[in-house]
PDB file of C-alpha atoms in Angstrom:
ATOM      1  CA  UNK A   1     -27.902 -20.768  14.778  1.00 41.00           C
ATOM      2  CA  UNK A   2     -24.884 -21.116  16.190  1.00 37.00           C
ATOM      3  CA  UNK A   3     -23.054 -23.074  13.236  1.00 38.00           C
ATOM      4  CA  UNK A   4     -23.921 -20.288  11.134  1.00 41.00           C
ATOM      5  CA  UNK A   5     -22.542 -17.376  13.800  1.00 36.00           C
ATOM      6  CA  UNK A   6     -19.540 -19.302  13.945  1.00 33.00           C
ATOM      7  CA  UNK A   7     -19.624 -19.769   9.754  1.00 41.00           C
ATOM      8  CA  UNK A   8     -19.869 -15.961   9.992  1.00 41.00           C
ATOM      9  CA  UNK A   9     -16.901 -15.597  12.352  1.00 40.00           C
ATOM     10  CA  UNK A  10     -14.737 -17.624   9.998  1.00 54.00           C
ATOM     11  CA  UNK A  11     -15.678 -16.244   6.988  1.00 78.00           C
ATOM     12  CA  UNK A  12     -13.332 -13.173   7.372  1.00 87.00           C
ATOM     13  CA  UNK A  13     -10.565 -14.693   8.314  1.00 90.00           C
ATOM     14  CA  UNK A  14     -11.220 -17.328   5.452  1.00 91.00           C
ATOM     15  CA  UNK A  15     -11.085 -14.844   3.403  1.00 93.00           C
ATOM     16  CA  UNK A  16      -7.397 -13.212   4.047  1.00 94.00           C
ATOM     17  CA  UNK A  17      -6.002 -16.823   4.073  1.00 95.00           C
ATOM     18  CA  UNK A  18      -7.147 -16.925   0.546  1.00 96.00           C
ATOM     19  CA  UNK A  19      -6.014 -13.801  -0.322  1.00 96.00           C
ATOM     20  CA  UNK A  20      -2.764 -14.517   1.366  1.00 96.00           C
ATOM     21  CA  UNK A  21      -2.481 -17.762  -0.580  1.00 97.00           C
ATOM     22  CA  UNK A  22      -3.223 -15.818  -3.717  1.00 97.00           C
ATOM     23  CA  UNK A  23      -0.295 -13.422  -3.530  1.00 97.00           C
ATOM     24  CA  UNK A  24       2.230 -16.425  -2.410  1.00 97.00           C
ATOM     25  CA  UNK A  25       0.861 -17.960  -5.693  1.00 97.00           C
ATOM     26  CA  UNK A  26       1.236 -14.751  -8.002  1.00 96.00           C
ATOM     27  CA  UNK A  27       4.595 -14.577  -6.299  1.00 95.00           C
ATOM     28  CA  UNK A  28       5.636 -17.664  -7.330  1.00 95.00           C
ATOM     29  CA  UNK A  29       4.182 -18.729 -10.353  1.00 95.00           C
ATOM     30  CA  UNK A  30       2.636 -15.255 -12.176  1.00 94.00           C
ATOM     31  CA  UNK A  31      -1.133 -14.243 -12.293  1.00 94.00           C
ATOM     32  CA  UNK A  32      -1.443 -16.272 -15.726  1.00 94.00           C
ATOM     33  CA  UNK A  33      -0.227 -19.634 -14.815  1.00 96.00           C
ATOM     34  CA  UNK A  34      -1.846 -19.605 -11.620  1.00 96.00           C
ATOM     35  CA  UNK A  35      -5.119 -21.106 -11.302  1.00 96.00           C
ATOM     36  CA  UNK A  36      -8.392 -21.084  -8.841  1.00 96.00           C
ATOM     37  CA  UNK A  37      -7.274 -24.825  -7.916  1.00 96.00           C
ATOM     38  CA  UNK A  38      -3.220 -23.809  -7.116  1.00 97.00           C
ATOM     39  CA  UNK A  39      -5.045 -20.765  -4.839  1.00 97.00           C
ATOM     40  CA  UNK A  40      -7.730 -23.526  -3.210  1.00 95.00           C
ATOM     41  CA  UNK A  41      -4.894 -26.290  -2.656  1.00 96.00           C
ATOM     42  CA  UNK A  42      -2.524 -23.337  -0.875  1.00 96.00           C
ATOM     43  CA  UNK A  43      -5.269 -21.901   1.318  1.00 95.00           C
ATOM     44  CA  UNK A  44      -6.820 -24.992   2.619  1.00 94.00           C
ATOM     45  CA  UNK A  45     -10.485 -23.886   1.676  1.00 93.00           C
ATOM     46  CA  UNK A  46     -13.162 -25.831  -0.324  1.00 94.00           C
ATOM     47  CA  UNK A  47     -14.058 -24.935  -3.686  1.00 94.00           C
ATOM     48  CA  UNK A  48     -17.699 -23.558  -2.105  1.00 94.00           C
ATOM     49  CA  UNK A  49     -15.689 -21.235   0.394  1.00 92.00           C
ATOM     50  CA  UNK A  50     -13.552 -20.072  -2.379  1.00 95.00           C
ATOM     51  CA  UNK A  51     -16.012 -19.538  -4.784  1.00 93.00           C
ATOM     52  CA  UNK A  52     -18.647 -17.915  -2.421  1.00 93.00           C
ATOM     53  CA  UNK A  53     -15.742 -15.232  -1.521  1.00 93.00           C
ATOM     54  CA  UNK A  54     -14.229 -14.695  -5.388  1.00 95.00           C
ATOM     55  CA  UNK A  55     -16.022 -15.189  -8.619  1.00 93.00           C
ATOM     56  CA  UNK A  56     -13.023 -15.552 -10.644  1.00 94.00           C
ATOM     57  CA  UNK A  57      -8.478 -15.122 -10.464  1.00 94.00           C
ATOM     58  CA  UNK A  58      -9.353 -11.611 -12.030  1.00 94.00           C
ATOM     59  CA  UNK A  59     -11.687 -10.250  -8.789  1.00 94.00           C
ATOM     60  CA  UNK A  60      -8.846 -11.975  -6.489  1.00 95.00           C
ATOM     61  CA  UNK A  61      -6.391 -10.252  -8.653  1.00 95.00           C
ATOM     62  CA  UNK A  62      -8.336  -6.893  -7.959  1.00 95.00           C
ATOM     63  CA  UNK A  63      -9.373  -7.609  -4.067  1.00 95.00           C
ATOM     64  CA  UNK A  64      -5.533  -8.565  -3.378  1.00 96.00           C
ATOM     65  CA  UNK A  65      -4.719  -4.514  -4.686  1.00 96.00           C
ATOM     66  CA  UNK A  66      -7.092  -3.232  -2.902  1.00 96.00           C
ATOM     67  CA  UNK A  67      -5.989  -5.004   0.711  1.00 96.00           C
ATOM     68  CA  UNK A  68      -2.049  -4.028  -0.304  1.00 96.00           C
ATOM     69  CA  UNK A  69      -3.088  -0.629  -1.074  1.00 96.00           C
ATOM     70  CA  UNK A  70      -5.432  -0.538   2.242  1.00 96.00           C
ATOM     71  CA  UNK A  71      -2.511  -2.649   4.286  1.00 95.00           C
ATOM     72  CA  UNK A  72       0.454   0.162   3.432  1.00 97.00           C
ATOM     73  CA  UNK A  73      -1.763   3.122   4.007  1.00 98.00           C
ATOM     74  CA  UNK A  74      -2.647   2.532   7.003  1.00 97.00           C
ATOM     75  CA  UNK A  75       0.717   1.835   7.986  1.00 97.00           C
ATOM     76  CA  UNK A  76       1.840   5.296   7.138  1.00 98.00           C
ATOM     77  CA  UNK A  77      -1.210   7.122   8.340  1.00 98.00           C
ATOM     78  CA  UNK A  78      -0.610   5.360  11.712  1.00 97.00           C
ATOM     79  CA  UNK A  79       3.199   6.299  11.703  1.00 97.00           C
ATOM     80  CA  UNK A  80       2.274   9.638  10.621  1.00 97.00           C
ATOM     81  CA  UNK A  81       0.187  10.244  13.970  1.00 96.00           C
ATOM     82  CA  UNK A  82       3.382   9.561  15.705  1.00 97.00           C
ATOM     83  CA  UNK A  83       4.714  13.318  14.633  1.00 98.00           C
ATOM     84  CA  UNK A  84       4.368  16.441  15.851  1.00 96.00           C
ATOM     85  CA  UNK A  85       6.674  18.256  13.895  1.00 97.00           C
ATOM     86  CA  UNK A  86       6.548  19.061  10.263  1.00 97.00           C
ATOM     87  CA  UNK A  87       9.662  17.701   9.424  1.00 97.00           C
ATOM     88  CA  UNK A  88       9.890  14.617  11.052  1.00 97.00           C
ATOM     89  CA  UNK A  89       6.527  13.606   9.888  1.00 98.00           C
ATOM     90  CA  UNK A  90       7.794  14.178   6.276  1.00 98.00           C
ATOM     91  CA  UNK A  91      11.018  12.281   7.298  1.00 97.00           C
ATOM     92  CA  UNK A  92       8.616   9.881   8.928  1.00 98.00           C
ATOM     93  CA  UNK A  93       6.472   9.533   5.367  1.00 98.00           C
ATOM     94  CA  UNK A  94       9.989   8.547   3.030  1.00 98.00           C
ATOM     95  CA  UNK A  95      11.395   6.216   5.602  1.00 97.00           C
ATOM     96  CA  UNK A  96       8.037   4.381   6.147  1.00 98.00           C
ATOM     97  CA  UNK A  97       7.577   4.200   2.449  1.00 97.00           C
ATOM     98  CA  UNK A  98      10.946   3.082   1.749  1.00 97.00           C
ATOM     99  CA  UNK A  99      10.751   0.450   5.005  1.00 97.00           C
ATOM    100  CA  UNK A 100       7.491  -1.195   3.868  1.00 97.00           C
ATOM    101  CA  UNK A 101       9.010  -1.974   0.615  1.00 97.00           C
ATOM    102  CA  UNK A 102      12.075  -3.760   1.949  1.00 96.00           C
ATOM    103  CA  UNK A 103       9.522  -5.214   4.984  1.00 96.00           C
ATOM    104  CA  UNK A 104       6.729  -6.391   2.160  1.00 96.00           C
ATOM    105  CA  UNK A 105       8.596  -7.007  -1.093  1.00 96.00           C
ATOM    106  CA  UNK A 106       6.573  -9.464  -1.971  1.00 96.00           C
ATOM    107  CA  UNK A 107       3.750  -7.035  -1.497  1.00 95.00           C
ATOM    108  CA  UNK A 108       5.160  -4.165  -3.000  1.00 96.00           C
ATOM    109  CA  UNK A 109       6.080  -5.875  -6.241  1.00 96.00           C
ATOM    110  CA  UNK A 110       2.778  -7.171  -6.797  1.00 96.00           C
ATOM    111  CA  UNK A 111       1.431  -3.503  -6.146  1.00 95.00           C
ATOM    112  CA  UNK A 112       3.986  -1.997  -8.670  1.00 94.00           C
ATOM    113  CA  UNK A 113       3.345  -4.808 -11.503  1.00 93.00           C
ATOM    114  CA  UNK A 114      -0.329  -4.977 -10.829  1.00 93.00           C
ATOM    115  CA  UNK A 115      -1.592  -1.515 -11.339  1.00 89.00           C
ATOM    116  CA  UNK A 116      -2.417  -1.245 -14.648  1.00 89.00           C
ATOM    117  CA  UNK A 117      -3.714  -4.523 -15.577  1.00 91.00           C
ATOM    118  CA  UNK A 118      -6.745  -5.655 -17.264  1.00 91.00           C
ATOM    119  CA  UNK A 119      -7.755  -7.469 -14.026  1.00 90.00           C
ATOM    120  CA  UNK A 120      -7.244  -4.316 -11.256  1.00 91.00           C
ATOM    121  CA  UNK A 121      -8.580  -2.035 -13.717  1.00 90.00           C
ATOM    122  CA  UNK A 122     -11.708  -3.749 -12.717  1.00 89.00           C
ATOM    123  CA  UNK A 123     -11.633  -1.973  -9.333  1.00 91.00           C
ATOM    124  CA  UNK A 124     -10.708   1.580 -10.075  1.00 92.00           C
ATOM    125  CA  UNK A 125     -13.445   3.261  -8.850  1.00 94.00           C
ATOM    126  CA  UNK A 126     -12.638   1.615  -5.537  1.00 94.00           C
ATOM    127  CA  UNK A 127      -9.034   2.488  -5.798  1.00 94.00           C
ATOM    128  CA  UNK A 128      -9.470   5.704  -6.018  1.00 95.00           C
ATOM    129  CA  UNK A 129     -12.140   5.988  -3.752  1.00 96.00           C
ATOM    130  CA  UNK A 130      -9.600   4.603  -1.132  1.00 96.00           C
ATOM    131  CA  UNK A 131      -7.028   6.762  -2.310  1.00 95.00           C
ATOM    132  CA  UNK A 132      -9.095  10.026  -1.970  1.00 96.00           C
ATOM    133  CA  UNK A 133     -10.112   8.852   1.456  1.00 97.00           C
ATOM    134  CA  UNK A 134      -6.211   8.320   2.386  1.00 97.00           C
ATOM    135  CA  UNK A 135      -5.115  11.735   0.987  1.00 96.00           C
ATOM    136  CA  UNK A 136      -7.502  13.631   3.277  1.00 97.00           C
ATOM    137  CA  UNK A 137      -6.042  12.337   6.180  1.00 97.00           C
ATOM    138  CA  UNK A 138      -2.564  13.371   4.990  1.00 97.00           C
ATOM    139  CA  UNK A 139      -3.862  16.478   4.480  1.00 97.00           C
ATOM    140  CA  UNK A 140      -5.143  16.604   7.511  1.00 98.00           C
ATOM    141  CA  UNK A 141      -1.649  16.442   9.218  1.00 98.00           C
ATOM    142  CA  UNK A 142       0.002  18.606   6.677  1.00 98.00           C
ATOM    143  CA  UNK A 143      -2.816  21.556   6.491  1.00 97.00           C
ATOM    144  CA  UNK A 144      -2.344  22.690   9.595  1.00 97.00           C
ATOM    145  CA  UNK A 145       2.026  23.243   9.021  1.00 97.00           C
ATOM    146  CA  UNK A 146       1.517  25.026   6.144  1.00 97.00           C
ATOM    147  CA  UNK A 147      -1.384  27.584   8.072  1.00 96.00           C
ATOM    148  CA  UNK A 148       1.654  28.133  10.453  1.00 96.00           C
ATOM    149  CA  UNK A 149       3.998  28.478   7.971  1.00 96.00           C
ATOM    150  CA  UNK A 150       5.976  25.062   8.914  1.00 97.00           C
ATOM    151  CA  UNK A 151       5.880  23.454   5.348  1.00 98.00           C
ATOM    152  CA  UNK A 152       5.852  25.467   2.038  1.00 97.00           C
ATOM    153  CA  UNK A 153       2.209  26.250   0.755  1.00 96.00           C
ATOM    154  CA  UNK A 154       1.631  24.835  -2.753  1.00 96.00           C
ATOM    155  CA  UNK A 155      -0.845  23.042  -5.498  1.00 96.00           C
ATOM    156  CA  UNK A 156      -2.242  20.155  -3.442  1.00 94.00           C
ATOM    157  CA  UNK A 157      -1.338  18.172  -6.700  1.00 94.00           C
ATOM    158  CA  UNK A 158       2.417  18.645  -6.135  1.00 96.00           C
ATOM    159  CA  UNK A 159       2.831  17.366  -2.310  1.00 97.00           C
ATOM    160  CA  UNK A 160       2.095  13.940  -3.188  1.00 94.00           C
ATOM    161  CA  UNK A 161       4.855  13.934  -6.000  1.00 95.00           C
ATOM    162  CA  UNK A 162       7.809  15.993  -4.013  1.00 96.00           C
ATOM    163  CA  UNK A 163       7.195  13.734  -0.737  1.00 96.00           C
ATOM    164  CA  UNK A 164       6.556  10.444  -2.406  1.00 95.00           C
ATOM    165  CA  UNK A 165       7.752  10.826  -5.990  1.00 95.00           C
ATOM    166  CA  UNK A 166      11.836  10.304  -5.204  1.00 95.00           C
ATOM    167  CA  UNK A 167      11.350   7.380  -2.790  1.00 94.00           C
ATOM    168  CA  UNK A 168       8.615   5.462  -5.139  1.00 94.00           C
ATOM    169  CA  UNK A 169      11.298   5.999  -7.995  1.00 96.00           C
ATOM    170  CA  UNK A 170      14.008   4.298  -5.572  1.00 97.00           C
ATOM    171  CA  UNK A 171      11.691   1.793  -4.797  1.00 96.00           C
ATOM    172  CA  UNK A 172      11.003   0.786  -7.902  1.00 95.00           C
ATOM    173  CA  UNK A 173      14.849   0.355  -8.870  1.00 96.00           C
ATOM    174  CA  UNK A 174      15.374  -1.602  -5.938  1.00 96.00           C
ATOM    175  CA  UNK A 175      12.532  -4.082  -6.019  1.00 95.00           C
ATOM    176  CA  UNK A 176      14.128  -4.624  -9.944  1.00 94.00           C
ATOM    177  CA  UNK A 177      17.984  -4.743  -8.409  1.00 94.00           C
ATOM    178  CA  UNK A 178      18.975  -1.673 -10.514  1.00 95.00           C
ATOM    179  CA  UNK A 179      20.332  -0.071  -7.637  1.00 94.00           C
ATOM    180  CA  UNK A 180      23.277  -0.657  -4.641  1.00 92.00           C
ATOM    181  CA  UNK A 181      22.262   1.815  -2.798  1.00 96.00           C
ATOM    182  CA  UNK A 182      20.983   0.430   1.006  1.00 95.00           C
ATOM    183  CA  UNK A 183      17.083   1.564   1.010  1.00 96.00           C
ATOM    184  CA  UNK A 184      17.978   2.532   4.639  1.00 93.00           C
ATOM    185  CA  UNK A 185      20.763   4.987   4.006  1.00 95.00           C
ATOM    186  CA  UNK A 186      18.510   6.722   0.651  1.00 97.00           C
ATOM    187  CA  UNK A 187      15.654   7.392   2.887  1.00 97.00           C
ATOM    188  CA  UNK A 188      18.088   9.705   5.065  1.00 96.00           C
ATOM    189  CA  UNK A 189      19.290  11.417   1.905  1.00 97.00           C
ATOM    190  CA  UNK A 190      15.726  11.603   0.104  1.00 97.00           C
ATOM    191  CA  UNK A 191      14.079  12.657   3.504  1.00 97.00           C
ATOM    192  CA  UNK A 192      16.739  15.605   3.713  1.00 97.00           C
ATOM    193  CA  UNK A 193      15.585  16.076  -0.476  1.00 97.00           C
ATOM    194  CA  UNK A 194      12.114  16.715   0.547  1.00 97.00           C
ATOM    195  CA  UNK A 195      12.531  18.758   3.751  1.00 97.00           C
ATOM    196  CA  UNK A 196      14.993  21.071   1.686  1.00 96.00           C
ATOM    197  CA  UNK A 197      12.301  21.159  -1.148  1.00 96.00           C
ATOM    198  CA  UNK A 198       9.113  21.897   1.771  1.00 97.00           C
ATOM    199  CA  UNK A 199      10.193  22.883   4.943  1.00 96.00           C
ATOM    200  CA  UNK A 200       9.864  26.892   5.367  1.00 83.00           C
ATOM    201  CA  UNK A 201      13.359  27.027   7.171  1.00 68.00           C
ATOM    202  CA  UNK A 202      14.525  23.687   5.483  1.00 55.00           C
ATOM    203  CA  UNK A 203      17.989  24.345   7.751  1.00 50.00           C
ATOM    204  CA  UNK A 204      16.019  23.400  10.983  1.00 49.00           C
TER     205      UNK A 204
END
């Protein structure tokens, strides 16, 4: 009984080593010439503790979007908490964007190539799932500025785009070095962009 309580301990934290030794891999070699083996040697499991967490390089593939994804939202929802004011929480939301990219580039470029391939396809229901469930809680923080007339009321559709939209852009270029411009010093300037765009009295 208690080797298997202590198997059951383990197995979670088994299972982000591998996952962790998966994205090193990706990183380093691509999804295609990486193999189950390269991910076993680089986490230190056994072939049954691999296999008994992940079927195949395609459900890693999917399970490593999913804990990126999970990993950067609640980063931001957890920054977001921080603010009391409409437009430092929108501030708050480009420059924690724009910082996890820089912080997690490894991460973030994984996230950016992976979306639409064969392998994470697997897992959209799940994705979006976990993307619905993120998006209330923004909502939750934003609803209640636009009832008092803090942030511009709009399409829900559009806030996602006109908070998000310029710095994922920017993000993008960067990750791909087709940009000079310090992330730092283009989340001032894109935070000011999207407080002039929502903010009610965008000169406060």
């Amino acid at each position: 009984m208690k080797e298997r309580a202590f198997q059951q301990a383990r197995s979670p934290k088994r299972r982000q080593q591998i996952l962790e030794a998966t994205l090193a891999c990706f990183s380093e070699s691509g999804f295609d010439q990486t193999t189950m083996d390269d991910i076993r040697r680089r986490s230190g499991a056994s072939t049954g503790s691999l296999y008994h967490h992940f079927t195949n390089k395609e459900q890693l593939a999917a399970a490593l979007y999913l804990e990126g994804l999970r990993s950067y939202q609640q980063g931001l929802l957890a920054e977001l908490k921080r603010h009391r004011k409409a437009r430092s929480g929108l501030t708050a939301i480009v420059r924690y964007h724009l910082s996890w990219v820089t912080e997690h580039t490894v991460w973030a470029r994984y996230l950016f190539q992976m979306r639409h391939t064969e392998s994470v396809a697997t897992t959209e229901p799940l994705i979006v799932e976990q993307n619905q469930a993120f998006m209330e809680k923004v909502f939750a923080w934003i609803d209640p500025f636009v009832e008092r007339g803090k942030i511009k009321r709009l399409p829900r559709d559009l806030y996602l785009p006109m908070i998000i939209g310029s710095c994922h852009e920017f993000a993008r270029l960067w990750l791909t070095g087709r940009t000079e411009t310090d992330p730092a010093k283009a989340a001032g300037a894109l935070a000011r962009a999207v407080w002039s765009s929502l903010g009610s009295q965008p000169g406060k």
